[in-house]
Coordinates of C-alpha atoms and ligand atoms in Angstrom, one line a residue:
M10 CA -39.5 -185.6 -158.3
F11 CA -36.7 -183.1 -158.7
A12 CA -39.1 -180.2 -158.3
A13 CA -40.5 -181.7 -155.0
A14 CA -36.9 -182.2 -153.7
A15 CA -36.1 -178.6 -154.7
I16 CA -39.1 -177.2 -152.8
A17 CA -38.3 -179.3 -149.8
A18 CA -34.8 -178.0 -149.8
A19 CA -36.0 -174.5 -150.2
V20 CA -38.4 -174.8 -147.2
A21 CA -35.6 -176.4 -145.2
V22 CA -33.4 -173.4 -145.9
W23 CA -36.2 -171.0 -145.1
I24 CA -36.8 -172.7 -141.8
A25 CA -33.0 -172.6 -141.0
L26 CA -33.0 -168.9 -141.8
T27 CA -36.1 -167.9 -139.8
I28 CA -36.1 -170.3 -136.8
Q29 CA -35.6 -168.7 -133.4
P30 CA -32.3 -169.6 -131.7
R31 CA -32.3 -172.5 -129.4
R32 CA -33.1 -171.3 -125.9
L33 CA -30.1 -170.8 -123.7
A34 CA -29.4 -173.4 -121.0
L35 CA -28.4 -171.6 -117.8
P36 CA -26.7 -172.7 -114.7
P37 CA -29.0 -174.0 -112.0
P38 CA -31.0 -171.3 -110.1
T39 CA -30.0 -170.3 -106.6
D40 CA -33.1 -168.2 -105.8
G41 CA -35.0 -171.1 -104.1
T42 CA -38.1 -170.6 -106.2
I43 CA -40.4 -173.2 -107.7
A44 CA -41.8 -173.0 -111.2
G45 CA -45.5 -173.0 -112.1
V46 CA -47.9 -171.8 -114.7
I47 CA -51.2 -170.1 -114.4
H48 CA -54.1 -169.6 -117.0
I49 CA -54.7 -173.0 -118.5
H50 CA -57.9 -174.2 -120.1
T51 CA -58.8 -177.9 -119.8
N52 CA -61.4 -179.7 -121.8
R53 CA -63.9 -178.6 -119.2
S54 CA -64.1 -175.4 -121.2
D55 CA -62.2 -174.8 -124.5
G56 CA -59.0 -176.7 -123.9
L57 CA -58.0 -179.9 -125.6
S58 CA -57.1 -182.2 -122.7
G59 CA -58.1 -183.2 -119.2
P60 CA -56.3 -182.4 -115.9
D61 CA -54.3 -185.6 -115.9
D62 CA -52.8 -185.2 -119.3
I63 CA -52.1 -181.5 -118.6
A64 CA -50.4 -182.3 -115.4
A65 CA -48.3 -185.0 -117.1
A66 CA -47.2 -182.4 -119.7
A67 CA -46.4 -180.0 -116.8
R68 CA -44.2 -182.6 -115.2
R69 CA -42.3 -183.1 -118.5
A70 CA -41.8 -179.4 -118.6
G71 CA -40.4 -179.4 -115.1
L72 CA -43.2 -177.5 -113.4
A73 CA -44.2 -177.9 -109.7
F74 CA -47.7 -176.5 -110.0
V75 CA -50.4 -175.5 -112.5
V76 CA -53.5 -173.4 -112.2
F77 CA -56.5 -174.3 -114.3
T78 CA -58.7 -171.4 -115.3
D79 CA -61.6 -172.7 -117.3
H80 CA -64.2 -170.2 -118.5
G81 CA -67.1 -169.9 -116.2
D82 CA -69.4 -167.7 -114.1
G83 CA -67.9 -168.7 -110.7
T84 CA -70.9 -170.8 -109.6
R85 CA -69.1 -174.1 -110.1
R86 CA -67.3 -175.2 -107.0
P87 CA -63.6 -175.4 -107.8
D88 CA -62.0 -178.9 -107.7
P89 CA -60.0 -179.4 -104.5
P90 CA -56.2 -179.1 -105.0
A91 CA -54.6 -182.4 -106.0
Y92 CA -51.3 -183.8 -107.0
R93 CA -51.3 -185.4 -110.4
S94 CA -48.1 -186.8 -111.9
G95 CA -46.4 -185.1 -108.9
V96 CA -47.6 -181.7 -110.1
L97 CA -49.8 -179.6 -107.7
C98 CA -53.0 -178.8 -109.6
L99 CA -55.2 -175.8 -108.5
D100 CA -58.5 -175.0 -110.0
A101 CA -59.6 -171.4 -110.7
V102 CA -62.0 -169.7 -113.1
E103 CA -61.8 -167.2 -115.9
I104 CA -64.9 -164.9 -115.8
S105 CA -66.0 -163.0 -118.9
T106 CA -67.1 -159.4 -118.1
T107 CA -68.2 -156.6 -120.4
G108 CA -64.8 -155.0 -119.7
G109 CA -62.5 -158.0 -120.3
H110 CA -61.6 -161.3 -118.7
Y111 CA -60.9 -161.7 -115.0
I112 CA -59.4 -164.8 -113.4
A113 CA -60.6 -165.6 -109.8
L114 CA -58.2 -167.8 -107.8
D115 CA -58.8 -169.2 -104.4
M116 CA -62.5 -168.4 -104.4
P117 CA -65.4 -170.6 -103.2
A118 CA -68.4 -171.1 -105.5
A119 CA -70.2 -167.8 -106.1
P120 CA -73.9 -167.7 -104.8
Y121 CA -75.0 -166.3 -108.2
P122 CA -73.5 -166.1 -111.7
L123 CA -70.7 -163.5 -111.8
G124 CA -70.8 -161.4 -114.9
G125 CA -71.8 -158.1 -116.3
E126 CA -69.6 -155.1 -115.7
A127 CA -66.0 -155.6 -114.8
R128 CA -66.2 -153.3 -111.8
D129 CA -69.0 -155.5 -110.3
V130 CA -67.2 -158.7 -111.0
V131 CA -64.0 -157.3 -109.4
E132 CA -66.1 -156.3 -106.4
D133 CA -67.8 -159.7 -106.2
V134 CA -64.5 -161.7 -106.4
R135 CA -63.1 -159.5 -103.7
R136 CA -66.2 -159.9 -101.4
L137 CA -66.0 -163.7 -101.9
G138 CA -62.4 -163.7 -100.8
G139 CA -60.9 -164.6 -104.2
F140 CA -57.7 -163.3 -105.7
G141 CA -58.5 -161.6 -109.0
I142 CA -56.1 -161.4 -112.0
V143 CA -56.7 -159.4 -115.1
A144 CA -56.2 -161.7 -118.1
H145 CA -54.6 -160.6 -121.3
P146 CA -55.3 -156.9 -120.6
D147 CA -53.5 -155.9 -123.8
S148 CA -55.3 -158.2 -126.2
P149 CA -55.7 -156.6 -129.6
K150 CA -59.2 -158.2 -129.7
L151 CA -61.5 -155.5 -128.1
E152 CA -63.8 -157.9 -126.2
L153 CA -60.8 -159.5 -124.6
R154 CA -59.0 -156.3 -123.7
W155 CA -59.3 -154.9 -120.1
R156 CA -61.2 -151.6 -120.0
E157 CA -61.8 -151.1 -116.3
W158 CA -58.6 -149.6 -114.9
G159 CA -60.4 -148.0 -112.0
A160 CA -61.4 -151.3 -110.4
P161 CA -59.4 -152.6 -107.5
V162 CA -57.9 -155.6 -109.2
D163 CA -55.4 -157.8 -107.3
A164 CA -53.0 -158.8 -110.2
I165 CA -52.3 -158.2 -113.9
E166 CA -51.0 -160.5 -116.6
M167 CA -48.1 -158.5 -118.0
I168 CA -47.6 -160.9 -120.8
N169 CA -49.9 -163.5 -122.5
P170 CA -49.0 -165.5 -125.7
D171 CA -52.6 -165.3 -126.8
S172 CA -52.2 -161.5 -127.2
G173 CA -48.9 -162.2 -129.0
W174 CA -50.2 -164.1 -132.0
R175 CA -53.4 -162.0 -132.3
V176 CA -51.2 -158.9 -132.7
R177 CA -49.4 -160.5 -135.6
A178 CA -52.7 -161.8 -137.1
Q179 CA -54.1 -158.2 -137.0
E180 CA -51.1 -156.4 -138.3
R181 CA -51.5 -155.2 -141.9
G182 CA -49.3 -156.3 -144.7
W183 CA -47.6 -159.6 -145.8
R184 CA -44.7 -159.3 -143.3
A185 CA -46.8 -160.1 -140.3
K186 CA -48.6 -162.9 -142.1
L187 CA -45.2 -164.3 -143.2
T188 CA -44.1 -164.2 -139.5
L189 CA -47.1 -166.5 -138.6
V190 CA -46.4 -168.8 -141.5
E191 CA -42.8 -169.0 -140.5
A192 CA -43.9 -169.7 -136.9
L193 CA -46.0 -172.6 -138.2
L194 CA -43.1 -174.1 -140.1
D195 CA -40.6 -173.6 -137.3
Y196 CA -42.9 -174.7 -134.5
P197 CA -42.3 -178.5 -134.9
F198 CA -38.5 -178.0 -134.5
R199 CA -38.4 -175.5 -131.7
P200 CA -41.9 -175.0 -130.3
A201 CA -41.2 -173.0 -127.1
E202 CA -38.7 -170.8 -128.9
T203 CA -41.2 -170.2 -131.7
I204 CA -44.0 -169.2 -129.4
A205 CA -41.7 -167.0 -127.3
G206 CA -40.7 -165.3 -130.6
L207 CA -44.3 -164.2 -131.1
L208 CA -44.7 -162.7 -127.7
H209 CA -45.8 -159.0 -127.7
E210 CA -45.0 -156.5 -125.1
A211 CA -47.6 -153.8 -124.8
Q212 CA -46.1 -150.3 -124.3
D213 CA -48.9 -148.8 -122.2
L214 CA -49.4 -151.8 -119.8
P215 CA -46.4 -151.2 -117.5
V216 CA -47.4 -147.5 -117.3
R217 CA -51.0 -148.4 -116.3
W218 CA -49.8 -150.9 -113.7
A219 CA -47.2 -148.4 -112.3
A220 CA -50.0 -145.8 -111.8
L221 CA -52.0 -148.3 -109.8
T222 CA -49.1 -149.2 -107.5
E223 CA -48.8 -145.7 -106.3
R224 CA -51.6 -146.3 -103.9
R225 CA -51.8 -150.1 -103.5
R226 CA -50.1 -153.3 -104.3
V227 CA -50.9 -154.9 -107.6
V228 CA -49.1 -158.2 -108.3
T229 CA -47.6 -158.8 -111.8
V230 CA -47.9 -162.3 -113.3
A231 CA -47.6 -163.9 -116.7
G232 CA -50.4 -166.0 -118.1
V233 CA -49.7 -168.8 -120.5
D234 CA -53.4 -169.1 -121.7
A235 CA -52.8 -172.7 -122.8
H236 CA -55.7 -174.3 -124.7
A237 CA -53.7 -176.6 -127.0
K238 CA -55.9 -175.2 -129.7
L239 CA -55.3 -172.5 -132.3
P240 CA -58.4 -171.2 -133.9
L241 CA -57.9 -170.6 -137.6
R242 CA -59.8 -167.3 -137.4
N243 CA -59.1 -164.5 -135.0
A244 CA -61.9 -165.8 -132.9
D245 CA -62.4 -166.4 -129.2
P246 CA -60.4 -169.4 -128.2
G247 CA -62.6 -172.4 -128.8
D248 CA -65.5 -170.8 -130.8
S249 CA -64.0 -171.6 -134.1
G250 CA -65.0 -174.9 -135.8
F251 CA -61.5 -175.5 -137.1
A252 CA -58.6 -175.4 -134.7
L253 CA -55.1 -176.7 -134.9
P254 CA -54.0 -178.7 -131.8
L255 CA -51.2 -176.1 -131.4
P256 CA -49.4 -175.1 -129.4
G257 CA -49.4 -178.3 -127.2
Y258 CA -49.6 -177.9 -123.5
E259 CA -46.0 -179.1 -122.9
S260 CA -44.7 -176.6 -125.4
S261 CA -46.8 -173.8 -123.9
F262 CA -45.4 -174.7 -120.4
R263 CA -41.9 -174.2 -121.8
V264 CA -42.6 -170.7 -123.0
L265 CA -43.0 -168.8 -119.7
S266 CA -43.4 -169.5 -116.0
L267 CA -44.0 -168.0 -112.6
R268 CA -41.1 -168.5 -110.2
V269 CA -42.6 -168.5 -106.8
R270 CA -40.8 -168.0 -103.4
L271 CA -42.6 -170.2 -100.9
E272 CA -42.5 -170.0 -97.1
R273 CA -41.6 -173.8 -97.0
P274 CA -41.0 -176.4 -99.6
L275 CA -43.9 -178.4 -101.0
S276 CA -44.5 -181.9 -99.6
V277 CA -44.8 -183.4 -103.1
M278 CA -43.7 -186.8 -101.9
S279 CA -46.7 -187.7 -99.7
G280 CA -49.2 -186.5 -102.4
S281 CA -52.1 -187.0 -100.0
P282 CA -55.2 -184.8 -100.4
E283 CA -54.4 -183.1 -97.1
S284 CA -50.9 -182.3 -98.2
A285 CA -52.2 -181.0 -101.5
A286 CA -54.6 -178.7 -99.7
E287 CA -51.8 -177.4 -97.4
D288 CA -49.4 -177.0 -100.3
A289 CA -52.0 -175.2 -102.3
A290 CA -52.6 -172.8 -99.5
I291 CA -48.8 -172.0 -99.4
V292 CA -48.6 -171.5 -103.2
V293 CA -51.7 -169.3 -103.2
R294 CA -50.4 -167.2 -100.2
A295 CA -47.2 -166.6 -102.2
I296 CA -49.0 -165.6 -105.3
R297 CA -51.3 -163.3 -103.4
A298 CA -48.3 -161.7 -101.7
G299 CA -46.5 -161.2 -105.1
H300 CA -43.6 -163.4 -103.9
L301 CA -42.8 -164.3 -107.4
Y302 CA -41.2 -163.2 -110.6
T303 CA -42.0 -164.1 -114.2
A304 CA -39.6 -165.6 -116.8
I305 CA -39.7 -166.3 -120.5
D306 CA -38.2 -169.8 -120.5
G307 CA -38.5 -170.0 -124.3
V308 CA -35.5 -167.6 -124.4
A309 CA -33.3 -168.9 -121.6
T310 CA -33.9 -171.3 -118.7
P311 CA -33.8 -172.0 -115.8
P312 CA -33.9 -168.4 -114.6
S313 CA -32.6 -167.2 -111.3
L314 CA -33.5 -163.7 -109.9
E315 CA -33.1 -162.5 -106.3
V316 CA -33.9 -158.9 -105.3
T317 CA -33.7 -157.4 -101.9
A318 CA -34.0 -153.9 -100.6
S319 CA -32.5 -152.9 -97.3
N320 CA -32.4 -149.8 -95.2
A321 CA -32.4 -148.9 -91.5
S322 CA -35.8 -150.3 -91.1
G323 CA -34.9 -153.8 -92.4
T324 CA -34.8 -155.9 -95.5
A325 CA -37.7 -156.6 -97.9
H326 CA -38.3 -159.0 -100.8
P327 CA -40.4 -158.4 -103.9
G328 CA -44.1 -158.2 -103.0
D329 CA -43.4 -156.8 -99.6
E330 CA -43.1 -153.3 -98.1
L331 CA -40.2 -151.4 -96.7
A332 CA -40.6 -148.3 -94.5
A333 CA -39.3 -145.2 -96.2
G334 CA -37.1 -142.8 -94.3
S335 CA -33.5 -143.9 -94.8
P336 CA -31.3 -144.6 -97.8
I337 CA -31.9 -147.9 -99.5
T338 CA -29.5 -150.5 -100.9
L339 CA -31.1 -152.6 -103.6
R340 CA -29.3 -155.8 -104.4
V341 CA -29.8 -158.0 -107.5
R342 CA -28.5 -161.4 -108.1
T343 CA -29.3 -163.3 -111.3
N344 CA -27.9 -166.0 -113.6
A345 CA -28.7 -163.9 -116.7
P346 CA -26.2 -164.6 -119.4
R347 CA -23.7 -161.9 -120.4
P348 CA -25.5 -159.9 -123.1
F349 CA -28.7 -159.6 -121.1
T350 CA -29.2 -156.2 -119.4
T351 CA -30.7 -155.7 -116.0
A352 CA -32.6 -152.5 -115.0
V353 CA -34.0 -151.2 -111.7
W354 CA -37.3 -149.4 -112.0
D355 CA -39.3 -147.1 -109.8
G356 CA -42.8 -147.7 -111.2
A357 CA -42.6 -146.8 -114.9
R358 CA -39.2 -145.1 -114.7
I359 CA -35.8 -146.7 -114.9
V360 CA -33.6 -145.5 -112.0
S361 CA -30.6 -147.6 -112.8
G362 CA -30.2 -149.4 -116.1
D363 CA -27.9 -151.4 -118.4
H364 CA -26.3 -153.6 -115.8
R365 CA -24.6 -156.6 -117.3
E366 CA -23.2 -157.9 -114.0
Q367 CA -24.9 -160.9 -112.4
D368 CA -24.6 -159.5 -108.9
F369 CA -24.7 -155.8 -108.1
S370 CA -26.1 -153.3 -105.7
V371 CA -27.7 -149.9 -106.3
A372 CA -27.9 -147.0 -103.8
L373 CA -31.3 -145.4 -103.8
P374 CA -32.8 -142.5 -102.0
D375 CA -34.9 -142.7 -98.8
G376 CA -38.3 -141.7 -100.3
P377 CA -41.4 -143.7 -101.2
A378 CA -41.0 -145.8 -104.4
V379 CA -42.1 -148.9 -106.1
Y380 CA -38.8 -150.7 -107.0
W381 CA -38.7 -153.7 -109.3
V382 CA -36.2 -155.3 -111.6
S383 CA -36.3 -156.3 -115.2
V384 CA -33.8 -158.4 -117.2
R385 CA -34.0 -157.9 -120.9
S386 CA -32.8 -160.5 -123.4
T387 CA -30.5 -157.9 -125.1
E388 CA -28.7 -159.1 -128.3
R389 CA -31.0 -162.1 -128.5
T390 CA -34.1 -162.9 -130.6
P391 CA -36.6 -162.2 -129.4
E392 CA -35.5 -159.2 -127.4
L393 CA -37.9 -158.7 -124.5
T394 CA -38.3 -158.6 -120.8
W395 CA -36.9 -162.1 -120.0
A396 CA -37.4 -161.8 -116.2
R397 CA -39.7 -159.4 -114.3
S398 CA -39.7 -159.1 -110.5
N399 CA -42.6 -158.0 -108.5
P400 CA -42.0 -154.6 -106.7
I401 CA -40.7 -153.8 -103.3
Y402 CA -43.1 -151.1 -102.1
V403 CA -41.2 -148.4 -100.2
R404 CA -43.9 -146.6 -98.3
R405 CA -44.3 -143.9 -95.6
P406 CA -46.7 -144.8 -92.8
S407 CA -49.8 -143.7 -94.6
P408 CA -52.3 -141.4 -92.9
V409 CA -55.6 -143.2 -92.7
T410 CA -57.0 -142.7 -96.1
R411 CA -60.8 -142.3 -96.1
P412 CA -62.6 -143.5 -99.2
L413 CA -64.0 -140.7 -101.3
V414 CA -67.3 -139.7 -99.7
R415 CA -69.8 -137.6 -101.4
A416 CA -71.6 -134.8 -99.7
P417 CA -74.6 -136.0 -97.8
A418 CA -78.0 -135.5 -99.4
R419 CA -79.9 -132.3 -98.5
E420 CA -83.2 -133.1 -100.0
N421 CA -85.3 -136.3 -100.1
Q422 CA -88.1 -137.3 -102.4
P423 CA -89.7 -140.5 -101.0
L424 CA -90.9 -142.9 -103.7
F425 CA -93.6 -144.6 -101.5
D426 CA -95.3 -144.0 -98.2
A427 CA -97.2 -145.9 -95.6
R428 CA -100.5 -145.9 -97.5
S429 CA -99.6 -146.0 -101.1
A430 CA -97.3 -147.5 -103.6
A431 CA -98.7 -145.4 -106.4
G432 CA -96.4 -145.3 -109.4
W433 CA -95.0 -148.8 -108.7
R434 CA -95.6 -151.8 -110.9
V435 CA -93.8 -154.8 -112.3
E436 CA -92.6 -155.7 -115.8
Q437 CA -91.4 -159.0 -117.1
D438 CA -90.9 -160.8 -120.4
V439 CA -93.7 -163.1 -121.5
T440 CA -92.0 -166.2 -120.2
S441 CA -91.2 -164.9 -116.7
A442 CA -93.3 -164.0 -113.6
A443 CA -93.2 -160.9 -111.4
A444 CA -95.4 -159.6 -108.6
M445 CA -95.3 -156.9 -105.9
E446 CA -97.2 -155.7 -102.9
L447 CA -96.8 -153.0 -100.2
A448 CA -96.7 -154.4 -96.7
P449 CA -97.1 -152.2 -93.6
M450 CA -94.1 -152.9 -91.3
F451 CA -92.9 -151.5 -88.0
G452 CA -90.5 -148.7 -88.9
G453 CA -92.1 -148.1 -92.3
P454 CA -93.7 -149.9 -95.2
E455 CA -91.9 -152.4 -97.3
L456 CA -92.2 -153.2 -101.0
R457 CA -92.2 -156.9 -101.6
F458 CA -91.1 -158.2 -105.0
R459 CA -91.3 -161.8 -106.2
F460 CA -89.8 -163.0 -109.4
G461 CA -89.5 -166.2 -111.4
L462 CA -87.1 -166.2 -114.4
S463 CA -87.8 -168.6 -117.2
G464 CA -85.2 -170.7 -118.9
Q465 CA -85.5 -168.9 -122.2
I466 CA -82.2 -168.3 -123.9
S467 CA -83.0 -165.5 -126.3
P468 CA -84.2 -162.9 -125.7
P469 CA -82.9 -163.2 -122.1
P470 CA -85.8 -163.3 -119.6
F471 CA -86.2 -160.6 -117.0
A472 CA -88.4 -159.4 -114.1
A473 CA -88.4 -155.9 -112.8
L474 CA -89.9 -153.7 -110.2
V475 CA -90.6 -150.3 -111.8
F476 CA -91.3 -146.9 -110.5
D477 CA -92.8 -144.5 -113.1
T478 CA -91.8 -140.9 -112.8
P479 CA -93.6 -138.9 -115.5
G480 CA -91.7 -135.6 -114.7
G481 CA -88.2 -137.0 -114.9
I482 CA -85.9 -137.3 -111.9
A483 CA -83.9 -134.1 -112.2
P484 CA -82.6 -132.3 -110.1
N485 CA -81.9 -135.4 -108.0
D486 CA -78.5 -137.0 -108.4
R487 CA -78.9 -140.3 -106.6
L488 CA -81.3 -143.0 -105.4
T489 CA -81.0 -144.4 -101.9
F490 CA -82.9 -147.5 -100.7
T491 CA -82.7 -150.2 -98.1
I492 CA -82.8 -153.6 -99.6
R493 CA -82.5 -157.3 -98.7
A494 CA -83.1 -160.5 -100.6
E495 CA -83.9 -164.1 -99.8
R496 CA -80.3 -165.0 -100.7
P497 CA -77.3 -163.0 -101.9
M498 CA -77.8 -161.7 -105.4
R499 CA -76.9 -158.8 -107.7
I500 CA -79.6 -156.7 -109.3
S501 CA -79.4 -154.0 -111.8
V502 CA -80.8 -150.6 -110.9
Q503 CA -81.7 -148.9 -114.2
L504 CA -83.0 -145.5 -115.5
R505 CA -85.1 -145.6 -118.6
A506 CA -85.8 -142.8 -121.1
P507 CA -88.1 -143.2 -124.1
R508 CA -86.6 -142.0 -127.3
E509 CA -88.4 -140.6 -130.3
S510 CA -86.4 -142.9 -132.6
G511 CA -88.3 -145.8 -131.1
E512 CA -86.8 -148.1 -128.5
A513 CA -86.2 -146.7 -125.0
E514 CA -82.7 -146.3 -123.8
R515 CA -81.4 -147.5 -120.4
W516 CA -78.5 -146.9 -118.1
Q517 CA -77.5 -149.2 -115.2
R518 CA -75.5 -149.7 -112.1
S519 CA -75.7 -153.1 -110.5
V520 CA -75.8 -153.5 -106.7
Y521 CA -75.1 -156.4 -104.4
V522 CA -78.0 -157.4 -102.3
S523 CA -77.5 -159.6 -99.2
A524 CA -79.9 -161.4 -96.9
T525 CA -79.7 -158.7 -94.3
S526 CA -81.2 -155.2 -94.9
E527 CA -78.6 -152.8 -96.1
E528 CA -78.8 -149.2 -97.4
R529 CA -77.5 -148.7 -100.9
T530 CA -77.0 -145.5 -102.8
V531 CA -76.7 -145.4 -106.6
F532 CA -75.3 -142.2 -108.0
F533 CA -76.6 -141.4 -111.4
D534 CA -73.3 -140.2 -112.7
E535 CA -71.9 -143.7 -112.1
L536 CA -74.4 -145.4 -114.4
S537 CA -73.3 -146.9 -117.7
P538 CA -75.3 -147.4 -120.8
V539 CA -77.1 -150.7 -121.4
G540 CA -76.2 -151.3 -125.1
A541 CA -75.9 -148.3 -127.4
T542 CA -77.3 -145.0 -126.1
E543 CA -77.3 -141.5 -127.5
T544 CA -75.6 -140.1 -124.4
L545 CA -73.0 -141.8 -122.2
K546 CA -74.8 -140.5 -119.0
P547 CA -78.6 -140.6 -118.4
P548 CA -80.5 -137.4 -119.3
L549 CA -82.2 -137.0 -115.9
N550 CA -85.0 -134.8 -117.1
L551 CA -86.0 -137.3 -119.8
I552 CA -86.0 -140.3 -117.4
R553 CA -89.5 -141.8 -117.1
S554 CA -88.8 -145.0 -115.1
V555 CA -86.6 -146.2 -112.3
L556 CA -86.2 -150.0 -112.5
F557 CA -84.9 -152.8 -110.2
V558 CA -84.1 -155.5 -112.7
V559 CA -83.4 -159.2 -112.2
D560 CA -81.9 -160.9 -115.3
P561 CA -79.5 -163.7 -116.3
V562 CA -76.5 -161.5 -116.1
N563 CA -76.3 -162.3 -112.4
T564 CA -79.3 -164.6 -111.7
K565 CA -79.7 -168.2 -112.9
R566 CA -82.4 -168.9 -115.4
E567 CA -85.3 -171.0 -114.1
S568 CA -84.9 -169.6 -110.6
S569 CA -87.2 -167.6 -108.4
G570 CA -86.8 -165.4 -105.3
R571 CA -88.0 -162.5 -103.2
I572 CA -86.6 -159.0 -102.6
W573 CA -87.7 -156.4 -100.0
I574 CA -87.2 -152.7 -100.4
K575 CA -87.7 -150.0 -97.8
Q576 CA -87.4 -146.3 -97.8
A577 CA -86.6 -145.7 -101.5
V578 CA -85.8 -142.0 -102.0
L579 CA -84.5 -139.8 -104.7
Q580 CA -82.0 -137.5 -103.3
R581 CA -79.8 -134.5 -104.0
Ligands
ZN628 ZN1 -59.5 -164.9 -121.7
ZN629 ZN1 -58.0 -167.9 -121.1

């Protein structure tokens, strides 16, 4: 009895010593923004609750909108925007690629499953008109970390609590483990503060982002990645048999938020489907434009942050552009409490730091820059970027930049002619079907390829059109062909080399195929390995087959279709 009481007392003292300070209550904001949260999983994928319960939790947390991002391949039509419990609910999707997770917002249902390489998913989301957000780019878990920094992404999650606890879980030594145990003990008393205390700021992420902004706009957001489930292993959210119902949605919603500047207030009161659609369009437009900042509410809330940049050409807000050419005055107004420090950045470089005033101006030069503002929770636990604005892009009128064009091919080696499709054949797994024929057409013959994928799960079914090239494909450096399909799809162009060690190795580049004939060129130095290969790039002299592959990466199982190819040529 006495021992139990002593242990309870000891735990109580421990909690009292380790618990994060209560979040600061700040004066009401004056920046005219609304609060919302993106990156939420419902029970449609691996979250705990349905949209109604989640919206009710969002209302209790004081949010105006939420964005659901259940895992998927983009083929599900998103639910129309709706008001639930007075909270505007938007439906988006989080797509798994081989290079990390990518959220697609404001995108219609995709005509085929989106997946495979990150560069292709980014391209598909863009073509479909969606707004793509890199999710948890800094995750310590390799499969979740973003690895395709060359792709034209629209936005990046600069902070995500999921990465935070994974970092602690992977740290060596008892100290990190102890932090997690403390967090579990402290959580019931101050949930939002406890989760905020585990947030991790990646050092290289702001540098990567800044590099991207030199040429184009990239919106910064914060993702809450709410599941209301905590897997007990360092697994993918949801794939562990045992998960704690932690942290709850409401607590997650009090950790961090987007603060969005809208072109007009939301019409919450009417709550009709029409008004939900119109309001959603306004919220999405603001997010797309980067008219927002992020705040860690678990440290201090509600935040207020206004940034403007003015020069002779006018005044710009974060997310927008200002014409370079005359000196700039950048003004900051915030309700940040006294010890917090505000800094003005140009990309990855601080140009004016350590401001403790709540209202100040900075004189800046007239040249191009990417100005943004951070407020750090200095002298507070945790000490991190409490508020982060989007940038004001100071640009010169840019000369028309042409995309990088390669030298035109000087030599062609046709792969089939009017009379013969010699060298061509089909391949498929035992459960699928494939057939080809050469059809004479006005303007040149056409290879017709028909496929039917089975429903087999493993190994994945496939159907391929194959051209055998016994002497290799060197010294060519590209393959050009004119292609169309019955319906929009994505196929994988592959080079295959037999290996002495046994199984052949392949390299691939997937291409989008539409219902109208279009010329496509695949450069061999842009191919990437399929699985593990001896060399990163294909050894062109050892290649024995060129393949056009249809498989479940981008084609539904149990589906069939037709593809037509004209004028396939190896070039250099
Ligand atoms: Zn994810
Ligand atoms: Zn997620």
